[in-house]
Every structure is written in C-alpha cells, then in structure tokens.
Coordinates of C-alpha atoms in Angstrom, one line a residue:
M9 CA 0.0 0.0 0.0
E10 CA 2.8 2.4 0.9
T11 CA 4.3 2.0 -2.7
T12 CA 0.9 2.7 -4.2
L13 CA 0.3 5.8 -2.1
A14 CA 3.8 7.1 -2.9
L15 CA 3.3 6.7 -6.6
S16 CA -0.1 8.3 -6.5
F17 CA 1.1 11.3 -4.5
A18 CA 4.2 11.7 -6.7
A19 CA 1.9 11.6 -9.8
A20 CA -0.3 14.3 -8.1
A21 CA 2.8 16.5 -7.5
G22 CA 3.8 16.2 -11.2
L23 CA 0.3 16.8 -12.5
A24 CA -0.2 19.8 -10.3
L25 CA 2.4 21.6 -12.4
L26 CA -0.1 21.6 -15.3
P27 CA -2.8 23.8 -13.6
E28 CA -0.1 25.9 -12.0
A29 CA 1.2 26.7 -15.5
I30 CA -1.8 28.9 -16.0
A31 CA -0.8 31.2 -13.1
V32 CA 0.2 34.7 -14.2
P33 CA 2.9 35.8 -14.3
R34 CA 4.2 32.6 -15.9
A35 CA 7.0 30.8 -14.2
S36 CA 9.8 28.9 -15.9
L37 CA 10.1 25.1 -15.3
R38 CA 13.8 25.8 -14.7
R39 CA 13.4 26.4 -11.0
S40 CA 15.7 25.6 -8.1
P41 CA 15.6 22.2 -6.5
I42 CA 14.3 23.9 -3.3
A43 CA 11.3 25.3 -5.2
F44 CA 10.5 21.9 -6.6
A45 CA 10.9 20.2 -3.3
L46 CA 8.6 22.7 -1.6
H47 CA 6.0 22.1 -4.4
V48 CA 6.1 18.4 -3.9
A49 CA 6.0 18.6 -0.1
A50 CA 2.9 20.9 -0.3
I51 CA 1.0 18.6 -2.7
V52 CA 1.8 15.5 -0.7
F53 CA 0.8 17.2 2.5
I54 CA -2.6 18.1 1.0
C55 CA -3.1 14.6 -0.3
L56 CA -2.3 13.1 3.1
C57 CA -4.7 15.4 4.8
M58 CA -7.5 14.6 2.4
L59 CA -6.8 10.9 2.7
L60 CA -7.1 11.2 6.5
V61 CA -10.5 12.8 6.1
T62 CA -12.0 10.8 3.3
G63 CA -10.0 7.6 3.0
R64 CA -10.1 7.9 -0.8
V65 CA -6.7 7.8 -2.5
R66 CA -7.6 9.0 -6.1
F67 CA -10.0 11.5 -4.7
S68 CA -7.4 13.0 -2.5
T69 CA -4.9 13.4 -5.3
F70 CA -7.6 14.9 -7.5
V71 CA -8.5 17.5 -4.8
A72 CA -4.8 18.5 -4.4
I73 CA -4.5 19.2 -8.1
A74 CA -7.9 20.9 -8.3
L75 CA -7.0 23.1 -5.3
V76 CA -3.9 24.3 -7.2
A77 CA -6.1 25.1 -10.2
L78 CA -8.6 27.0 -8.1
L79 CA -5.9 29.1 -6.4
A80 CA -4.2 29.8 -9.8
G81 CA -7.5 30.9 -11.3
V82 CA -8.3 33.2 -8.4
S83 CA -4.7 34.5 -8.5
N84 CA -5.1 35.4 -12.2
A85 CA -8.3 37.3 -11.5
K86 CA -6.5 39.3 -8.8
H87 CA -3.5 39.9 -11.0
A88 CA -5.6 41.1 -13.9
S89 CA -7.2 43.8 -11.7
L90 CA -4.5 44.6 -9.2
Q91 CA -1.2 43.5 -10.9
E92 CA -0.4 41.2 -8.0
P93 CA -0.8 37.4 -7.6
F94 CA -2.8 35.7 -4.8
V95 CA -0.7 35.8 -1.5
F96 CA -1.2 34.0 1.8
T97 CA -2.9 36.9 3.6
D98 CA -5.7 36.9 1.0
L99 CA -6.9 33.7 2.6
S100 CA -8.0 35.7 5.6
L101 CA -10.1 37.9 3.3
F102 CA -12.3 35.0 2.2
S103 CA -14.8 35.8 4.9
Q104 CA -15.0 39.4 3.5
L105 CA -15.9 37.8 0.1
F106 CA -19.2 36.6 1.5
A107 CA -19.8 39.6 3.8
H108 CA -19.1 42.2 1.1
P109 CA -19.5 40.4 -2.3
R110 CA -19.7 43.5 -4.4
L111 CA -16.1 44.4 -3.6
Y112 CA -14.8 41.1 -4.8
L113 CA -17.0 38.9 -7.0
P114 CA -17.3 41.3 -9.9
F115 CA -13.6 41.0 -10.5
L116 CA -14.0 37.2 -11.3
S117 CA -14.4 36.7 -15.0
I118 CA -17.3 34.5 -16.3
G119 CA -14.8 31.9 -17.4
T120 CA -13.3 31.7 -13.9
V121 CA -16.7 31.3 -12.3
V122 CA -17.7 28.6 -14.8
A123 CA -14.4 26.8 -14.2
I124 CA -15.0 26.9 -10.4
V125 CA -18.5 25.5 -10.8
I126 CA -17.3 22.8 -13.1
G127 CA -14.4 22.0 -10.7
I128 CA -16.7 21.7 -7.7
T129 CA -19.1 19.4 -9.7
V130 CA -16.2 17.2 -10.8
V131 CA -14.8 17.0 -7.2
I132 CA -18.2 15.8 -6.0
G133 CA -18.4 13.3 -8.7
A134 CA -14.9 12.0 -8.0
F135 CA -15.7 11.6 -4.3
V136 CA -18.8 9.5 -5.2
A137 CA -16.9 7.4 -7.8
D138 CA -13.9 6.6 -5.7
K139 CA -14.0 3.8 -3.1
P140 CA -12.5 4.3 0.3
L141 CA -9.7 2.2 1.7
A142 CA -10.8 -0.8 3.5
Q143 CA -8.3 0.0 6.3
K144 CA -7.0 3.5 6.8
P145 CA -3.6 3.7 8.4
V146 CA -4.3 6.8 10.5
G147 CA -1.1 6.7 12.6
E148 CA 1.2 6.4 9.6
L149 CA -0.7 9.1 7.7
V150 CA -0.5 11.5 10.6
I151 CA 3.3 10.9 10.9
A152 CA 3.8 11.3 7.1
A153 CA 1.7 14.5 7.1
G154 CA 3.8 15.9 10.0
A155 CA 7.0 15.0 8.2
C156 CA 5.8 16.7 5.0
L157 CA 4.9 19.9 6.9
A158 CA 8.3 19.9 8.7
V159 CA 10.1 19.5 5.3
A160 CA 8.0 22.2 3.8
Y161 CA 9.0 24.6 6.7
V162 CA 12.7 23.9 6.1
F163 CA 12.5 24.5 2.3
A164 CA 10.3 27.6 2.8
A165 CA 12.9 29.1 5.1
R166 CA 15.6 28.4 2.5
L167 CA 13.8 29.6 -0.6
P168 CA 15.4 33.0 -1.6
L169 CA 12.6 35.5 -1.7
T170 CA 12.3 39.2 -2.5
L171 CA 8.7 39.5 -1.1
I172 CA 7.8 41.1 -4.4
P173 CA 5.1 38.5 -5.4
V174 CA 5.4 39.0 -9.1
D175 CA 9.2 38.5 -9.1
D176 CA 9.2 35.6 -6.7
Q177 CA 6.5 33.8 -8.7
K178 CA 8.4 34.2 -12.0
R179 CA 11.4 32.7 -10.3
H180 CA 10.0 29.9 -8.2
G181 CA 6.5 29.1 -9.4
F182 CA 3.1 30.0 -8.0
L183 CA 2.5 27.2 -5.5
A184 CA 6.1 27.2 -4.0
V185 CA 5.9 31.0 -3.4
F186 CA 2.4 30.8 -2.0
V187 CA 3.3 28.1 0.5
A188 CA 6.6 29.8 1.4
Y189 CA 4.9 33.1 2.1
L190 CA 2.3 31.2 4.2
L191 CA 4.7 29.2 6.3
N192 CA 7.2 32.0 6.7
G193 CA 4.6 34.6 7.3
M194 CA 2.8 32.7 10.0
K195 CA 5.9 32.2 12.2
P196 CA 6.0 34.1 15.5
A197 CA 9.0 36.0 14.2
T198 CA 6.6 37.9 11.8
A199 CA 4.7 39.4 14.7
R200 CA 7.9 40.2 16.6
Q201 CA 9.3 42.0 13.6
L202 CA 6.2 44.2 13.5
R203 CA 6.5 45.0 17.2
D204 CA 10.2 45.9 16.9
A205 CA 9.5 48.1 13.9
L206 CA 6.7 50.0 15.6
A207 CA 8.7 50.4 18.8
A208 CA 11.5 52.0 16.8
G209 CA 9.2 54.0 14.5
P210 CA 9.0 57.8 14.1
F211 CA 6.0 58.1 16.5
A212 CA 7.4 55.9 19.3
I213 CA 8.6 59.0 21.3
G214 CA 7.6 62.6 21.5
A215 CA 4.4 64.5 21.5
P216 CA 3.0 67.7 19.8
Q217 CA 4.2 71.0 21.3
T218 CA 1.2 72.9 19.9
A219 CA -2.4 71.8 19.7
P220 CA -4.1 72.7 16.4
D221 CA -6.9 70.4 15.2
V222 CA -5.6 67.9 12.7
I223 CA -7.6 66.3 9.9
L224 CA -6.1 63.5 7.9
I225 CA -8.2 62.3 4.9
Q226 CA -7.4 59.2 2.9
S227 CA -9.4 59.7 -0.3
E228 CA -10.4 56.4 -2.0
S229 CA -8.5 55.9 -5.4
F230 CA -7.6 59.6 -5.6
F231 CA -4.8 60.8 -7.8
D232 CA -4.5 63.7 -10.3
A233 CA -6.0 61.9 -13.3
R234 CA -5.2 64.9 -15.5
R235 CA -1.8 63.3 -15.8
L236 CA -3.3 60.6 -17.9
A237 CA -4.2 62.8 -20.9
A238 CA -4.6 66.4 -22.0
S239 CA -8.2 65.6 -23.0
I240 CA -9.3 65.4 -19.3
D241 CA -10.9 68.6 -18.1
R242 CA -8.4 70.7 -16.1
S243 CA -11.1 72.2 -13.9
I244 CA -12.2 68.9 -12.5
L245 CA -9.8 69.4 -9.6
R246 CA -10.1 73.2 -9.1
N247 CA -10.4 73.0 -5.3
F248 CA -7.5 70.5 -5.1
D249 CA -5.4 73.0 -7.1
T250 CA -6.3 75.8 -4.7
A251 CA -5.4 73.7 -1.7
R252 CA -2.0 72.9 -3.3
R253 CA -1.3 76.6 -4.0
E254 CA -2.2 77.5 -0.4
S255 CA -0.5 74.4 1.2
V256 CA 2.5 74.2 3.3
Q257 CA 3.6 71.2 1.3
H258 CA 2.3 69.0 -1.6
G259 CA 3.5 66.6 -4.2
E260 CA 3.1 63.0 -5.5
L261 CA 3.0 60.1 -3.1
T262 CA 4.6 56.7 -3.8
V263 CA 2.3 54.2 -2.2
P264 CA 2.7 50.4 -1.5
A265 CA -0.6 49.5 -3.2
W266 CA -2.0 49.5 -6.7
G267 CA -5.7 49.4 -7.5
A268 CA -6.7 48.1 -4.0
N269 CA -5.1 47.0 -0.7
T270 CA -5.9 50.3 0.9
M271 CA -4.7 49.1 4.3
R272 CA -1.1 48.9 3.1
T273 CA -1.0 52.7 2.4
E274 CA -3.1 53.4 5.4
F275 CA -0.8 51.5 7.7
A276 CA 2.3 53.2 6.2
V277 CA 0.9 56.6 6.8
L278 CA -0.4 55.9 10.3
T279 CA 2.9 54.2 11.5
G280 CA 5.6 55.7 9.4
I281 CA 7.1 52.2 8.8
D282 CA 8.7 51.3 5.5
Q283 CA 7.6 48.1 3.7
T284 CA 11.1 46.7 4.0
Q285 CA 10.8 46.8 7.7
L286 CA 7.6 44.9 7.8
G287 CA 8.6 41.6 6.1
Y288 CA 5.5 39.4 5.5
V289 CA 3.3 41.9 7.5
R290 CA 3.4 44.2 4.5
F291 CA 0.6 42.3 2.7
Y292 CA -2.1 42.7 5.3
P293 CA -0.7 44.7 8.3
Y294 CA -3.9 44.9 10.3
A295 CA -4.1 41.1 10.6
F296 CA -0.9 41.2 12.7
V297 CA -1.9 44.2 15.0
R298 CA -2.9 42.4 18.1
R299 CA -1.7 44.7 20.9
A300 CA -1.3 48.4 21.7
C301 CA 1.3 50.0 19.6
K302 CA 2.8 53.3 18.6
S303 CA 1.3 55.2 15.7
L304 CA 0.5 58.7 14.5
A305 CA -2.7 58.6 16.6
S306 CA -0.8 57.5 19.8
W307 CA 1.6 60.4 19.2
F308 CA -1.3 62.9 19.2
K309 CA -2.8 61.2 22.2
Q310 CA 0.5 61.7 24.1
G311 CA -0.1 65.4 23.5
G312 CA -3.6 65.4 25.0
Y313 CA -5.5 65.0 21.7
Q314 CA -8.8 63.1 21.4
T315 CA -8.5 60.7 18.4
L316 CA -11.3 59.8 16.0
A317 CA -11.8 57.7 12.9
I318 CA -14.5 58.4 10.4
H319 CA -15.2 55.8 7.6
P320 CA -18.6 55.4 5.8
Y321 CA -18.3 51.6 5.6
Y322 CA -18.3 48.7 8.1
A323 CA -15.9 49.0 11.0
D324 CA -14.9 45.4 10.9
F325 CA -13.8 45.5 7.2
F326 CA -10.1 44.8 7.1
G327 CA -10.2 44.3 10.9
R328 CA -10.0 48.1 11.2
E329 CA -12.1 48.4 14.4
R330 CA -9.8 46.0 16.3
A331 CA -6.6 47.4 14.8
F332 CA -7.6 51.0 15.3
K333 CA -8.0 50.5 19.0
H334 CA -4.5 49.1 19.2
L335 CA -3.3 52.1 17.2
Q336 CA -4.9 54.2 19.9
I337 CA -7.8 55.7 18.0
D338 CA -10.4 56.4 20.7
R339 CA -13.6 56.4 18.6
F340 CA -14.7 55.0 15.3
I341 CA -17.7 56.4 13.4
D342 CA -18.6 53.9 10.7
I343 CA -21.5 53.1 8.3
A344 CA -24.0 53.0 11.1
A345 CA -23.8 56.8 11.5
F346 CA -24.4 57.3 7.8
A347 CA -27.7 55.4 7.5
D348 CA -29.5 58.4 6.1
A349 CA -26.6 60.0 4.4
P350 CA -26.8 60.6 0.6
R351 CA -25.1 58.1 -1.7
A352 CA -23.0 58.8 -4.8
G353 CA -23.3 55.5 -6.7
P354 CA -23.4 52.5 -4.3
Y355 CA -21.5 54.2 -1.5
V356 CA -21.8 57.1 0.9
S357 CA -20.9 60.3 -0.8
D358 CA -17.7 62.2 -0.1
L359 CA -19.7 65.3 0.7
A360 CA -21.5 63.4 3.5
V361 CA -18.1 62.5 4.9
A362 CA -17.1 66.2 4.8
D363 CA -20.3 67.0 6.7
S364 CA -19.4 64.4 9.3
I365 CA -15.9 65.8 9.8
I366 CA -17.3 69.4 10.2
K367 CA -19.8 68.1 12.7
A368 CA -17.0 66.4 14.7
L369 CA -15.1 69.6 14.8
D370 CA -18.1 71.5 16.1
E371 CA -18.7 69.1 19.0
P372 CA -18.1 70.6 22.5
R373 CA -14.7 69.5 23.7
D374 CA -11.8 70.5 25.9
K375 CA -9.1 68.8 23.8
A376 CA -7.7 69.2 20.4
A377 CA -8.9 66.7 17.8
F378 CA -7.0 64.3 15.5
I379 CA -9.5 63.1 12.9
F380 CA -8.6 60.3 10.5
S381 CA -11.1 59.9 7.8
M382 CA -11.3 57.4 4.9
T383 CA -13.7 58.0 2.1
M384 CA -15.5 55.3 0.2
E385 CA -17.4 56.9 -2.7
N386 CA -14.8 56.2 -5.4
H387 CA -14.4 52.5 -4.5
G388 CA -14.8 50.1 -7.4
P389 CA -15.8 48.0 -9.2
L390 CA -16.4 51.0 -11.5
H391 CA -17.6 48.8 -14.4
L392 CA -20.8 48.2 -12.5
E393 CA -21.8 51.8 -12.4
Q394 CA -24.3 53.5 -14.7
V395 CA -22.9 56.0 -17.1
E396 CA -25.4 58.1 -19.1
A397 CA -24.9 58.9 -22.8
G398 CA -23.0 62.1 -23.2
E399 CA -21.9 62.2 -19.5
G400 CA -18.3 61.9 -20.4
A401 CA -18.2 65.3 -22.0
A402 CA -18.4 66.9 -18.6
F403 CA -15.1 65.4 -17.7
H404 CA -13.1 64.6 -20.8
A405 CA -13.0 65.0 -24.6
L406 CA -12.5 61.3 -25.4
G407 CA -16.1 60.7 -26.5
D408 CA -18.7 58.1 -25.5
D409 CA -16.9 55.0 -26.7
V410 CA -17.6 52.1 -24.3
R411 CA -13.9 51.8 -23.4
W412 CA -14.1 55.1 -21.6
R413 CA -17.2 54.3 -19.5
D414 CA -15.1 53.3 -16.4
L415 CA -13.0 56.4 -16.8
T416 CA -16.1 58.6 -16.9
A417 CA -17.5 56.9 -13.7
Y418 CA -14.1 57.4 -12.0
L419 CA -13.8 61.1 -13.0
R420 CA -17.4 61.7 -11.8
H421 CA -16.4 60.6 -8.3
L422 CA -13.1 62.4 -8.5
A423 CA -15.0 65.6 -9.1
N424 CA -17.1 64.8 -6.0
A425 CA -13.9 64.4 -4.0
D426 CA -12.9 67.8 -5.2
A427 CA -16.2 69.2 -4.2
M428 CA -15.7 67.7 -0.7
L429 CA -12.4 69.6 -0.6
G430 CA -14.1 72.8 -1.5
L431 CA -16.6 72.3 1.3
L432 CA -13.9 71.6 3.9
L433 CA -11.7 74.4 2.9
A434 CA -14.5 76.9 3.1
A435 CA -15.4 75.6 6.6
L436 CA -11.9 75.5 7.9
R437 CA -11.1 79.1 6.7
T438 CA -13.8 80.3 9.1
Q439 CA -12.7 77.9 11.9
R440 CA -11.5 79.9 14.8
R441 CA -9.1 77.2 16.0
H442 CA -5.9 76.5 14.2
T443 CA -6.5 73.6 12.0
V444 CA -4.3 71.4 9.7
L445 CA -5.7 69.4 6.8
C446 CA -3.7 66.6 5.2
F447 CA -5.2 64.9 2.2
Y448 CA -3.9 62.0 0.1
G449 CA -4.9 59.2 -2.2
D450 CA -4.5 55.6 -1.1
H451 CA -3.8 54.1 -4.5
V452 CA -4.6 54.7 -8.2
P453 CA -7.9 53.2 -9.4
P454 CA -8.0 49.6 -10.8
L455 CA -8.4 50.7 -14.5
P456 CA -5.7 48.7 -16.3
H457 CA -7.6 48.6 -19.6
V458 CA -8.0 52.4 -19.5
F459 CA -4.4 53.0 -18.7
V460 CA -3.4 50.7 -21.6
D461 CA -5.6 52.6 -24.0
L462 CA -4.2 55.9 -22.9
G463 CA -0.6 54.6 -23.1
C464 CA 0.3 55.2 -19.4
E465 CA 0.7 53.3 -16.2
P466 CA 0.3 55.5 -13.2
T467 CA 1.5 54.3 -9.8
R468 CA 1.7 57.3 -7.6
T469 CA -1.1 59.3 -6.0
D470 CA -1.1 62.9 -4.7
Y471 CA -1.1 64.7 -1.3
F472 CA -1.1 68.1 0.2
I473 CA -0.8 69.5 3.8
W474 CA -2.8 72.7 4.3
R475 CA -3.4 74.9 7.3
N476 CA -5.7 77.8 8.1
Y477 CA -2.9 79.8 9.8
G478 CA 0.6 80.9 9.0
D479 CA 2.0 82.2 5.8
A480 CA 4.6 79.7 4.5
P481 CA 5.1 79.3 0.8
A482 CA 3.9 76.1 -0.7
T483 CA 6.8 73.5 -1.1
R484 CA 6.7 70.8 -3.7
K485 CA 8.1 67.6 -2.3
D486 CA 7.4 64.0 -3.5
L487 CA 7.2 61.5 -0.6
Y488 CA 6.8 57.9 0.2
A489 CA 3.6 57.0 2.1
E490 CA 5.5 56.2 5.3
Q491 CA 7.0 59.8 5.2
L492 CA 3.6 61.6 5.0
G493 CA 2.8 61.3 8.8
V494 CA 6.2 62.7 9.7
A495 CA 5.8 65.6 7.2
L496 CA 2.4 66.3 8.7
V497 CA 3.9 66.4 12.2
R498 CA 6.5 68.9 11.1
T499 CA 3.8 71.4 10.0
L500 CA 2.6 71.7 13.6
E501 CA 5.7 73.7 14.6
P502 CA 4.7 77.0 16.2
V503 CA 4.3 80.0 13.9
T504 CA 5.9 83.4 14.5
P505 CA 3.7 86.2 15.9
R506 CA 3.4 87.8 12.5
D507 CA 1.9 84.5 11.2
K508 CA -0.9 84.4 13.7
P509 CA -4.4 85.0 12.5
A510 CA -5.9 88.5 13.2
H511 CA -8.5 87.1 15.6
T512 CA -7.7 85.7 19.0
L513 CA -8.0 81.9 19.6
H514 CA -11.0 81.0 21.7
P515 CA -11.3 78.1 24.0
M516 CA -11.6 74.5 22.6
T517 CA -15.4 74.6 22.9
E518 CA -15.7 77.6 20.6
R519 CA -15.3 78.1 16.9

C-alpha cells in the first residue's frame, strides 16, 4: 500500500504543475531544487490530509490538483485587476468575500466562475466514484503529514525570496511561493518583527508641542487623473489646485498598493514604517496588529488629543475596528452613522463625509482633535456603475466609446472628491481654531484597460498639507507613504507672531 500511495502522490505533484502553469505571471520550469521540493511537499501534505479525512486515494490526489487550479484561477483574476498574484494573507479575506461580495465577486471573469462551478461538480463526482480504503492507516498518515509539513517549513525558510510576489512567482512558481509566504509569514517571528519596527518607529517617542486640530483624509482611489491625458478637463480638480497653492507642502505620493489593498498605504501613513521593515506583515498589516502599539494617533494622544476615525463603511472591514483600538484611535464612526446620508453610486458620498468631519469639529470638547477619515465613494468596481450617454463630455474629450465608460465613472467621483475639498476648505477658513488638513490618495484606481488605451501606467497618488494659519510658501516635495505622517507632524511647529491670524483663539469649545 505504501508504494501505491507514494506513486499516487508523486503523480499528483507532477500533474499539479499543469494547472499551476496557467498562473500569471508565468514561471519557468527551470526552478531551483528547493522550489520543486517545496512544491512536492505541499502537494503530498494536501493529499495526506484529504486521505485522512476521506480515506479515498484517487479523490485525495484529485483534490490536491484541483486546489492548485482553483488558487491559480483566483490569482489570475486578482493579477488582472491589481497586478499582484494571490498571496497568503488573501486567505484571511475569504470571509469578506461573502460579507461584502460587491467588492470582490465582480472581478472574477465569467470563465473563472464557470471553471470553479465545473471543478466543484467534478470533485463531488470524483468523491462518489472513488472507493474508500478498507483500512485507513491513521497513525502512519499523521506521521507522514507531519514529516511533510516539517520538510516544507525547512524548504520555505531556505527559498530565496524578495517579497515582491510577481518577481518571486516568476522565479520559483506559484505554489512554491504561495506556500513559502504562508509558512514563513505565520511564524511568531513575523509578529515580533512588526512589534520591533513599531517600537523604533518615528512616532514611538515625543508629543506635539502645539495643539491645532488635525484632519487626515485618505481619499479612495484619488490621484490627479489629469496626468493621464490632456483631454481630461483641467477644472475637474479646481479645489485641489487651490489647496495645493495654499498648502505648506504638496507633491506626489509613492504608495505600497496598486488598485486596491488600501490598508497597506493606510498603515504606512499611520505608522511611518517602511515596507522593507515589515517583512511578511506588508501584505495585510492589520491582521498582525494584536496589541497596543505606537502610531500617529498615539503620538497625538500623548499630547492630549482626542482621536477619532470616520469611515462610511463597516468598521470590521479589514479588521479596522480592532486594529484602530491598538493604534490608539479612541472612537470609530462607521457606516451606522451614515444610515440616512446621501449616496453617490453605491457608497456614501464624499460630501457626506465632509459634513461628518465638520460636525465632529463642532462638538463641544476640551481637547484638540485628531480626525482620520477614509472615504468610500470612489471604490470600485467601477464597471458596475451607470454612465449616461454624453456624460463623459463633462469630464473629458475622449467621447462616448464604451472603453471610456469606467474612466467617466471614475472622474465623476473624482469631481465629487474635489467638491468635498471645497466644502472643507470653506469651513476651515472660518474655523477659529488653528487647523491642519492633510489629504492624500490611497492608490490609483484599478483601471488597467483604460491605462493601456491611454498609453500610461500611473502608480503614484497625490497629497497636500494645508493649514488655516501661517504664511509659509507652498513647497513641492514628493514623498513615500510612510513619510507623510512625519511631514504632517512637522507642519505643527509654532508659527511666528506675524503669522498668527488676526482674531484671538477662543477656548476649545468655541469656533
């Protein structure tokens, strides 16, 4: 029996290379022995686990091969939209798939969905057709599975990885990289690396010496889309242009995300930690935040601020509610507070978020406020949105061709983000308290086909830091996302007497 099992599982490991070959980016078969060994160990481990559960040999091998095909298909769907393969932390987002299907399911192609349905049907058929072993050697199977897992850990640790999924997959193959990321990333050392990085981060010590209100806005999919083509209306971001002219500092922002994965940019801004310091945490930082840690919010709290997050979506999405408590954000206003707020498309409008921020500033309080707000209006999938005939003319001169529909939908929301800025700037100019506004985009929108048609591939977003006091000339400085919080903190330095506003500051409870 042992020989039969060994041959069956060896065949499964070899056959699993066939569905893996569809994974994009393509990997060469000329891989290192370590990569092949990790591939084999992973397939045999899956076969052994399935055999322990079902007692069916051929069914177990079939499931192992089918699982590789499923993961490769899902990875391709992700890569097509976000330019990144499926990585181990994406497994933790499967629950979000069912809780928030609109954010994920539309990115699966019809072909992928059909293939999944067929695969499930075939798996069920294979289970029924295969006969279970008359006697299942449970003890031997458990030992063999444990040995495979131990071998996989050894090879995963020795596999040379860059932690750039596209590059690693090209070099080592989809399954070997996926398993190596999973096994290495789930080691206790990963959480320790995060704790050490945060403890040595830029917000680990110190506190603000002045107490202006501070508003930090992460605008969904915001970037200056006028860089795409001269045919895009220049006035679409008129308030953004005004804010940049009046800002203390502005520029382009290099972010660790493309098309999605907002929490990567968000975490970088809130902690000031570079991706290279995070190791495997970089892919889904909030999953590893399990205890109180230093952040931009904790830095403000150290100076006596009250800290607040405003996000017109569900607080548990991305595990934000839990993670924000550890990042020392005191209060979280989520979708429940926006039940009656106007929508712009399927999500709460940016203007409603601006109203919520202004309302929070007007609340009676005896402390300065740090408000971190994340908008939602411009979240995809944009191809599900309605675009009226001729609507594009309000935003661009590319015409009504179907290939520009998603761009039109995006620019419509971009104009709304600009209107939000106009509302906020007008309110903050009359604010009697010193107030700083920092605004940035989390990533460019997932519009790969539009970018191809326009002959460009944007990766950077934009930011500005504006305040309603002082008279400093606007400085252009491009930053990395992890540098933005530090730049924001530097703008809080006291102004000289000639820079103070003409009116006298009133107590915290007044405007």
